Each structure stands twice: as structure tokens, then as C-alpha cells.
Short mmCIF file of C-alpha atoms in Angstrom, two decimals:
data_model
loop_
_atom_site.label_atom_id
_atom_site.label_comp_id
_atom_site.label_asym_id
_atom_site.label_seq_id
_atom_site.Cartn_x
_atom_site.Cartn_y
_atom_site.Cartn_z
CA MET A 1 0.04 -0.02 0.31
CA THR A 2 1.24 3.20 -0.78
CA ALA A 3 2.09 5.61 2.29
CA LEU A 4 0.79 9.10 2.13
CA ARG A 5 3.69 12.03 1.41
CA PRO A 6 4.61 13.48 4.85
CA GLU A 7 3.27 16.43 4.37
CA VAL A 8 -0.02 15.37 3.83
CA ALA A 9 -0.26 13.01 6.70
CA GLU A 10 1.12 15.97 8.66
CA SER A 11 -1.78 18.08 7.92
CA ASP A 12 -4.47 15.37 8.63
CA PRO A 13 -5.22 16.02 12.64
CA SER A 14 -8.04 13.72 12.42
CA ARG A 15 -5.74 10.92 11.76
CA LYS A 16 -4.49 8.68 14.91
CA PRO A 17 -1.06 8.32 15.28
CA ASP A 18 -1.18 4.32 15.28
CA GLU A 19 -3.54 4.34 12.03
CA ARG A 20 -1.93 3.13 9.25
CA PRO A 21 -2.40 6.09 6.23
CA LEU A 22 -4.69 5.11 3.15
CA ALA A 23 -3.19 5.28 -0.35
CA VAL A 24 -4.62 7.88 -1.56
CA ASP A 25 -2.20 9.78 -3.84
CA ALA A 26 -1.31 6.56 -5.69
CA THR A 27 0.53 7.57 -9.28
CA PRO A 28 -0.99 6.15 -12.77
CA SER A 29 2.15 3.59 -12.78
CA GLU A 30 1.58 2.85 -8.96
CA SER A 31 -1.93 1.88 -10.04
CA THR A 32 -1.18 0.07 -12.89
CA GLY A 33 1.19 -1.86 -10.95
CA LEU A 34 -1.38 -2.37 -8.26
CA VAL A 35 -3.90 -3.54 -10.99
CA GLU A 36 -1.54 -6.05 -12.16
CA LEU A 37 -0.29 -7.52 -9.10
CA HIS A 38 -3.91 -8.22 -8.14
CA GLU A 39 -4.40 -9.71 -11.49
CA SER A 40 -1.61 -11.99 -11.41
CA ILE A 41 -2.39 -12.90 -7.53
CA ALA A 42 -6.05 -14.02 -9.16
CA THR A 43 -4.67 -15.69 -12.07
CA LEU A 44 -2.58 -18.09 -9.44
CA LEU A 45 -5.54 -18.59 -6.83
CA ALA A 46 -7.63 -19.45 -9.95
CA SER A 47 -5.07 -22.29 -11.13
CA ARG A 48 -5.46 -23.62 -7.99
CA GLY A 49 -8.88 -23.32 -7.43
CA GLN A 50 -9.60 -21.05 -5.39
CA TRP A 51 -12.50 -19.23 -6.99
CA ARG A 52 -13.70 -17.11 -4.37
CA GLN A 53 -10.27 -15.51 -3.28
CA ALA A 54 -9.68 -15.19 -6.74
CA TYR A 55 -12.85 -13.28 -7.30
CA GLN A 56 -12.01 -10.83 -4.58
CA HIS A 57 -8.82 -9.79 -6.25
CA LEU A 58 -10.29 -9.60 -9.08
CA ARG A 59 -12.85 -6.93 -7.84
CA SER A 60 -9.97 -4.74 -6.30
CA ALA A 61 -8.24 -4.34 -9.76
CA LEU A 62 -11.54 -3.50 -11.23
CA ASP A 63 -12.22 -1.02 -8.65
CA LEU A 64 -8.81 0.43 -9.30
CA VAL A 65 -9.00 0.54 -13.24
CA TYR A 66 -12.43 2.10 -13.08
CA ALA A 67 -11.39 4.49 -10.33
CA ASP A 68 -8.16 5.69 -12.72
CA GLN A 69 -8.63 4.29 -16.24
CA GLY A 70 -12.25 3.70 -16.90
CA GLU A 71 -10.97 0.35 -18.58
CA GLN A 72 -11.32 -3.59 -17.91
CA PRO A 73 -8.15 -5.45 -16.96
CA ARG A 74 -7.13 -8.30 -18.85
CA VAL A 75 -8.64 -11.29 -17.17
CA PRO A 76 -8.07 -14.97 -18.08
CA GLU A 77 -11.49 -16.16 -19.53
CA GLN A 78 -11.52 -19.12 -17.40
CA LEU A 79 -11.25 -16.81 -14.55
CA ARG A 80 -14.16 -14.96 -16.17
CA ARG A 81 -16.50 -18.03 -16.43
CA GLU A 82 -15.78 -19.20 -12.63
CA VAL A 83 -16.43 -15.36 -11.13
CA ASP A 84 -19.71 -15.64 -13.31
CA ARG A 85 -20.40 -18.93 -11.55
CA LEU A 86 -19.62 -17.61 -8.32
CA ARG A 87 -22.14 -15.22 -8.53
CA ARG A 88 -24.93 -17.21 -10.11
CA GLU A 89 -24.23 -19.70 -7.12
CA HIS A 90 -24.38 -16.95 -4.89
CA ALA A 91 -27.87 -15.54 -6.13
CA GLU A 92 -29.16 -19.03 -5.95
CA ALA A 93 -28.13 -19.42 -2.62
CA ARG A 94 -29.64 -16.29 -1.72
CA GLU A 95 -33.08 -17.07 -3.28
CA GLN A 96 -33.10 -20.89 -1.75
CA SER A 97 -32.74 -19.32 1.32
CA LEU A 98 -35.91 -17.15 1.27
CA ARG A 99 -37.90 -19.94 -0.33
CA ASP A 100 -39.94 -22.57 1.39
CA SER A 101 -38.21 -26.03 0.75
CA LEU A 102 -41.85 -28.09 0.16
CA THR A 103 -43.85 -25.74 -1.77
CA ASP A 104 -41.05 -23.36 -3.28
CA SER A 105 -43.53 -20.32 -2.24
CA TYR A 106 -41.73 -17.65 0.19
CA ASN A 107 -40.92 -18.45 3.38
CA ARG A 108 -41.30 -16.60 6.95
CA ARG A 109 -37.92 -14.94 6.40
CA TYR A 110 -39.09 -13.23 3.26
CA LEU A 111 -42.29 -12.22 4.59
CA ASP A 112 -40.95 -10.64 7.82
CA GLN A 113 -38.25 -8.97 5.76
CA ARG A 114 -40.54 -7.43 2.52
CA LEU A 115 -43.02 -6.66 4.96
CA LEU A 116 -40.97 -4.41 6.80
CA ALA A 117 -39.81 -2.70 3.79
CA ILE A 118 -43.18 -2.40 2.37
CA LEU A 119 -44.27 -0.60 5.63
CA ALA A 120 -41.35 1.49 5.77
CA GLU A 121 -42.23 2.90 2.20
CA ARG A 122 -45.79 3.30 3.06
CA GLY A 123 -45.55 6.96 4.47
CA THR A 124 -44.83 8.05 0.76
CA SER A 125 -47.60 5.49 -0.60
CA SER A 126 -50.80 6.83 -1.82
CA HIS A 127 -52.02 3.05 -2.03
CA GLY A 128 -53.18 0.55 0.64
CA LEU A 129 -51.97 -2.66 1.64
CA ALA A 130 -53.61 -5.78 2.10
CA ILE A 131 -52.53 -9.45 3.88
CA ALA A 132 -54.61 -12.10 3.58
CA LEU A 133 -54.20 -15.50 5.79
CA MET A 134 -55.18 -18.51 3.97
CA ASP A 135 -55.62 -21.77 5.93
CA LEU A 136 -56.50 -25.23 4.30
CA ASP A 137 -60.22 -26.37 5.78
CA TRP A 138 -59.70 -29.75 7.43
CA PHE A 139 -56.25 -30.60 6.35
CA LYS A 140 -55.95 -32.84 9.00
CA ARG A 141 -58.38 -35.14 7.35
CA VAL A 142 -56.75 -34.97 4.06
CA ASN A 143 -53.78 -36.74 5.87
CA ASP A 144 -55.55 -39.08 7.81
CA THR A 145 -57.59 -40.12 4.81
CA PHE A 146 -55.05 -39.71 1.96
CA GLY A 147 -51.45 -39.78 3.89
CA HIS A 148 -48.77 -37.02 4.35
CA VAL A 149 -47.14 -37.64 1.03
CA LEU A 150 -50.55 -37.16 -0.62
CA GLY A 151 -51.02 -33.86 1.70
CA ASP A 152 -47.64 -32.48 0.62
CA ARG A 153 -48.67 -32.64 -2.88
CA VAL A 154 -51.94 -30.63 -1.64
CA LEU A 155 -50.21 -28.08 -0.20
CA GLN A 156 -47.81 -27.77 -3.15
CA ARG A 157 -50.99 -27.32 -6.14
CA VAL A 158 -52.61 -24.80 -3.04
CA VAL A 159 -49.45 -22.71 -3.45
CA GLU A 160 -49.84 -22.77 -7.27
CA LEU A 161 -53.42 -21.64 -7.31
CA LEU A 162 -53.24 -18.98 -4.60
CA GLN A 163 -50.33 -17.70 -6.78
CA THR A 164 -52.00 -17.53 -10.33
CA ASP A 165 -52.83 -13.82 -11.34
CA LEU A 166 -51.49 -12.15 -8.34
CA PRO A 167 -50.47 -8.68 -9.23
CA SER A 168 -46.77 -8.12 -10.03
CA ASP A 169 -45.84 -6.25 -6.71
CA ALA A 170 -48.16 -9.41 -4.64
CA PHE A 171 -46.54 -12.36 -3.63
CA CYS A 172 -47.12 -15.46 -1.45
CA ALA A 173 -45.44 -17.13 1.64
CA ARG A 174 -45.79 -20.03 3.69
CA TYR A 175 -46.89 -18.86 7.25
CA GLY A 176 -46.37 -22.07 8.70
CA GLY A 177 -48.47 -25.56 8.52
CA GLU A 178 -51.07 -25.35 5.90
CA GLU A 179 -51.19 -21.28 6.78
CA PHE A 180 -50.18 -18.82 3.66
CA VAL A 181 -50.31 -15.32 3.48
CA LEU A 182 -51.06 -13.47 0.44
CA VAL A 183 -49.51 -9.97 0.92
CA LEU A 184 -50.81 -7.37 -1.93
CA PRO A 185 -49.10 -3.95 -2.31
CA SER A 186 -50.88 -0.73 -3.81
CA VAL A 187 -54.27 -2.24 -4.08
CA THR A 188 -57.64 -0.57 -3.06
CA ALA A 189 -59.60 -2.47 -0.36
CA THR A 190 -62.37 -3.24 -3.39
CA THR A 191 -59.43 -4.65 -5.71
CA ALA A 192 -57.78 -6.77 -2.38
CA VAL A 193 -61.26 -8.37 -1.50
CA ALA A 194 -61.48 -9.73 -5.39
CA ILE A 195 -58.06 -10.90 -5.40
CA VAL A 196 -58.56 -13.00 -2.53
CA GLU A 197 -61.92 -14.16 -3.00
CA ALA A 198 -60.85 -15.50 -6.78
CA ALA A 199 -57.97 -17.16 -5.31
CA ARG A 200 -60.18 -19.26 -3.02
CA GLU A 201 -62.70 -19.63 -5.71
CA ARG A 202 -59.57 -20.98 -8.01
CA VAL A 203 -58.98 -23.79 -5.09
CA GLU A 204 -62.53 -24.60 -4.50
CA ARG A 205 -63.07 -25.34 -8.11
CA HIS A 206 -59.73 -26.99 -8.80
CA ASP A 207 -60.28 -30.94 -10.22
CA TRP A 208 -58.67 -32.81 -7.20
CA SER A 209 -59.54 -35.95 -8.39
CA GLY A 210 -55.73 -35.73 -10.28
CA ILE A 211 -54.18 -36.13 -7.16
CA ALA A 212 -56.67 -38.81 -5.87
CA PRO A 213 -60.40 -39.76 -6.21
CA LYS A 214 -63.03 -37.85 -4.36
CA LEU A 215 -60.52 -35.70 -2.95
CA ARG A 216 -62.18 -32.11 -2.22
CA VAL A 217 -59.80 -28.93 -0.87
CA THR A 218 -61.03 -25.56 -0.02
CA VAL A 219 -59.77 -22.79 1.95
CA SER A 220 -60.63 -19.93 4.43
CA GLY A 221 -59.29 -16.47 4.27
CA GLY A 222 -59.26 -13.48 6.70
CA MET A 223 -58.13 -10.08 4.77
CA ALA A 224 -56.79 -7.22 6.81
CA TYR A 225 -56.67 -3.63 4.64
CA GLU A 226 -54.74 -0.59 5.99
CA PRO A 227 -56.06 2.17 3.73
CA PRO A 228 -53.05 4.75 2.48
CA ALA A 229 -51.40 6.73 4.91
CA GLU A 230 -52.16 9.81 3.34
CA SER A 231 -56.12 9.24 3.92
CA ASP A 232 -55.67 10.15 7.73
CA PRO A 233 -52.23 11.43 8.50
CA SER A 234 -53.28 11.50 12.23
CA ARG A 235 -53.95 7.63 12.24
CA PRO A 236 -50.60 5.89 13.80
CA PRO A 237 -48.84 3.53 11.86
CA VAL A 238 -49.45 -0.16 11.94
CA SER A 239 -46.87 -2.66 12.25
CA ALA A 240 -46.59 -5.93 10.38
CA GLU A 241 -47.27 -8.13 13.54
CA GLN A 242 -50.68 -6.05 14.03
CA GLN A 243 -51.98 -6.34 10.38
CA LEU A 244 -51.44 -10.29 10.55
CA LEU A 245 -53.31 -10.13 13.82
CA ARG A 246 -56.14 -8.72 12.38
CA ALA A 247 -55.87 -11.43 9.44
CA ASP A 248 -55.69 -13.90 11.62
CA SER A 249 -59.11 -12.73 13.74
CA LEU A 250 -60.89 -12.83 10.42
CA LEU A 251 -59.56 -16.16 8.99
CA TYR A 252 -61.11 -16.86 12.63
CA THR A 253 -64.39 -15.38 11.44
CA ALA A 254 -64.45 -17.16 8.18
CA LYS A 255 -63.74 -20.58 9.85
CA GLN A 256 -66.57 -19.70 12.32
CA SER A 257 -69.16 -18.90 9.56
CA GLY A 258 -68.75 -22.02 7.87
CA ARG A 259 -65.38 -22.30 6.02
CA ASN A 260 -64.60 -21.96 2.65
CA ALA A 261 -64.95 -18.34 2.58
CA VAL A 262 -62.85 -14.81 3.19
CA ALA A 263 -63.70 -12.53 5.81
CA TYR A 264 -63.02 -8.84 5.55
CA ARG A 265 -64.17 -5.65 7.32
CA GLU A 266 -65.53 -2.50 5.36
CA ASN A 267 -66.84 0.35 7.03
CA GLY A 268 -66.54 -1.24 10.64
CA ARG A 269 -68.32 -4.63 9.92
CA VAL A 270 -67.09 -8.03 8.85
CA LYS A 271 -68.08 -9.28 5.56
CA LEU A 272 -67.93 -12.42 3.88
CA ALA A 273 -66.59 -12.12 0.44
CA GLY A 274 -68.27 -13.63 -3.14
CA PRO A 275 -71.61 -16.21 -2.90
CA ALA A 276 -70.79 -16.86 0.99
CA SER A 277 -72.20 -13.31 1.61
CA GLY A 278 -75.57 -14.19 0.53
CA ARG A 279 -75.84 -17.46 2.47
CA ARG A 280 -74.48 -17.38 5.29
CA ALA A 281 -74.49 -15.59 8.78
CA VAL A 282 -71.31 -13.75 10.17
CA SER A 283 -69.79 -14.76 13.28
CA ASP A 284 -67.92 -11.79 14.81
CA SER A 285 -67.49 -13.20 18.10
CA ARG A 286 -63.69 -12.99 18.42
CA VAL A 287 -62.67 -10.09 15.62
CA LEU A 288 -61.05 -7.31 17.37
CA GLY A 289 -62.21 -3.47 16.76
CA TYR A 290 -59.14 -2.33 15.38
CA TYR A 291 -61.51 -0.26 12.49
#
């Protein structure tokens, strides 16, 4: 590392005496020499199969060249290919760490991270946010009657059906067991109800006989909706936990009201979406009065 000139070092009163000075004034020839050194080390490490270490030296060479010359360093083609492979593996590993291993939907880690990010952005958003908690009806009976292997196939198919036709910025995540969360950013309340009800209906109308004769699967849902922040600036922000609790409470209402339905709240009243709204009484005993 190139040291600071004495006059530069002495004029920096903020630098502690025991700190090593940074190479802030390397000449073009010195910078070129550092680039070549990093390239040589990268090539040597690559020849030994030490791709991660080679990648770090290659990145250092690239940073130097971009800073001083704006040109790409001469990198062996094999090293380029291996660096690209490492990048792909890193991206794939990152994606897999956020996916549920059985259903390939997103997992709780992704759900928590995305909800925090979405809620942090809502202060400047002119759109609402809907969170729907979906639960398979009588799923224990499916496992007891047809076995857990078939039950796993049912979960996988349900996720496919829930994710169909979701808006581009929406997603499905496995909440636990046979419970899944649909997160719908940037929607109106009416649109959110329609999307969640359509997902419920897809599950009900699906031909489940392809998995097992006489198999029937339905889901119940509770949808909590948070209006745009600008609609009521005095209203305190809602946390992800609060909105999930609301959705869970409404899911309980859907279950108590006969299952295979989506419960939501409108103008302070709990309602059932779709066909269930005209033929069932609503059991509202556990729904918390948040709105």
C-alpha cells in the first residue's frame, strides 16, 4: 500500500498516530502496478481452484481500473467464467434461503423482511396494503385419509393456485403448516377483496381428482386492509404484526362462519366475500375492533 506523503500525513489532524494512512495519491504507474499485482494473484489463485479468493482480487483490480482509467483489466477467460459461476451460485443460494423447501413459496424470513420494507415505504405511498391469511379447511382429514405424501402434494398445488394471477408486486409466503399469506401492496380495498376471493374460488373449483379420487380441498381466508397513509395522516402506523393479527382474527371469523370463505372488514362491519355473503350469517365473536 502506498503511504501518504509526509506533508499530507502531517496536515491531517483527525488521523490517529497508530492508524495506517490510506493510499489516496497513488500515481498512475503505481495504480497500474497494483492492478497487475491483483490480476497476477487472481490468476494464481484461480489455477489452484481458489475461486472465491481470486474473485476478491479481481474485484480489487476492477475497482482500481474504474477509478483511474475506466477500462476493464485483462482477466483470463477461465477466471471470468468461474467468477460468473460464483455470482450465479450466490444469487441462487440467496433465493433458496428465502423459499419454503416443500412448496417453493416464500418463507417466513422473506415475509418478515418484505413486510418491514413495504411498511417503511408506506409513508410516501398513495396506495393501501392488504394482507390475507389463508388456511386449508380440514387439512388434518386430508392427511389422515390420504396420507402425508399426498397431503404434501395438496399443499404444493394450493400454493400454485393461490399465486395464479397475483399482481406483479404481490407474493405468497408460507406462514406455517397449512397457512399461507398473500401480501398485496398498492391495491384498493375492493380490488384486494376481489383478488383474495378469486384465489379461494380457484382452490374450490380445482379438479382434485387428479391427485386422488373423491378428494376435495377448500381454503378459508381473513383479509386485513390498511388504507393509504395519506387518507388519515393522524392515524398511527400499523406494524406487520398488528396487520397479521387482524388477518388471523378475520380468518377465525371465516372458519366460524362455515369455512370456504373470505372474511374482511368494511366500514366497521365484518363481511364475507363472494357467494358466502348471501347465504351465511357472520360469526364476529373474536374479531378485534381495530377499525
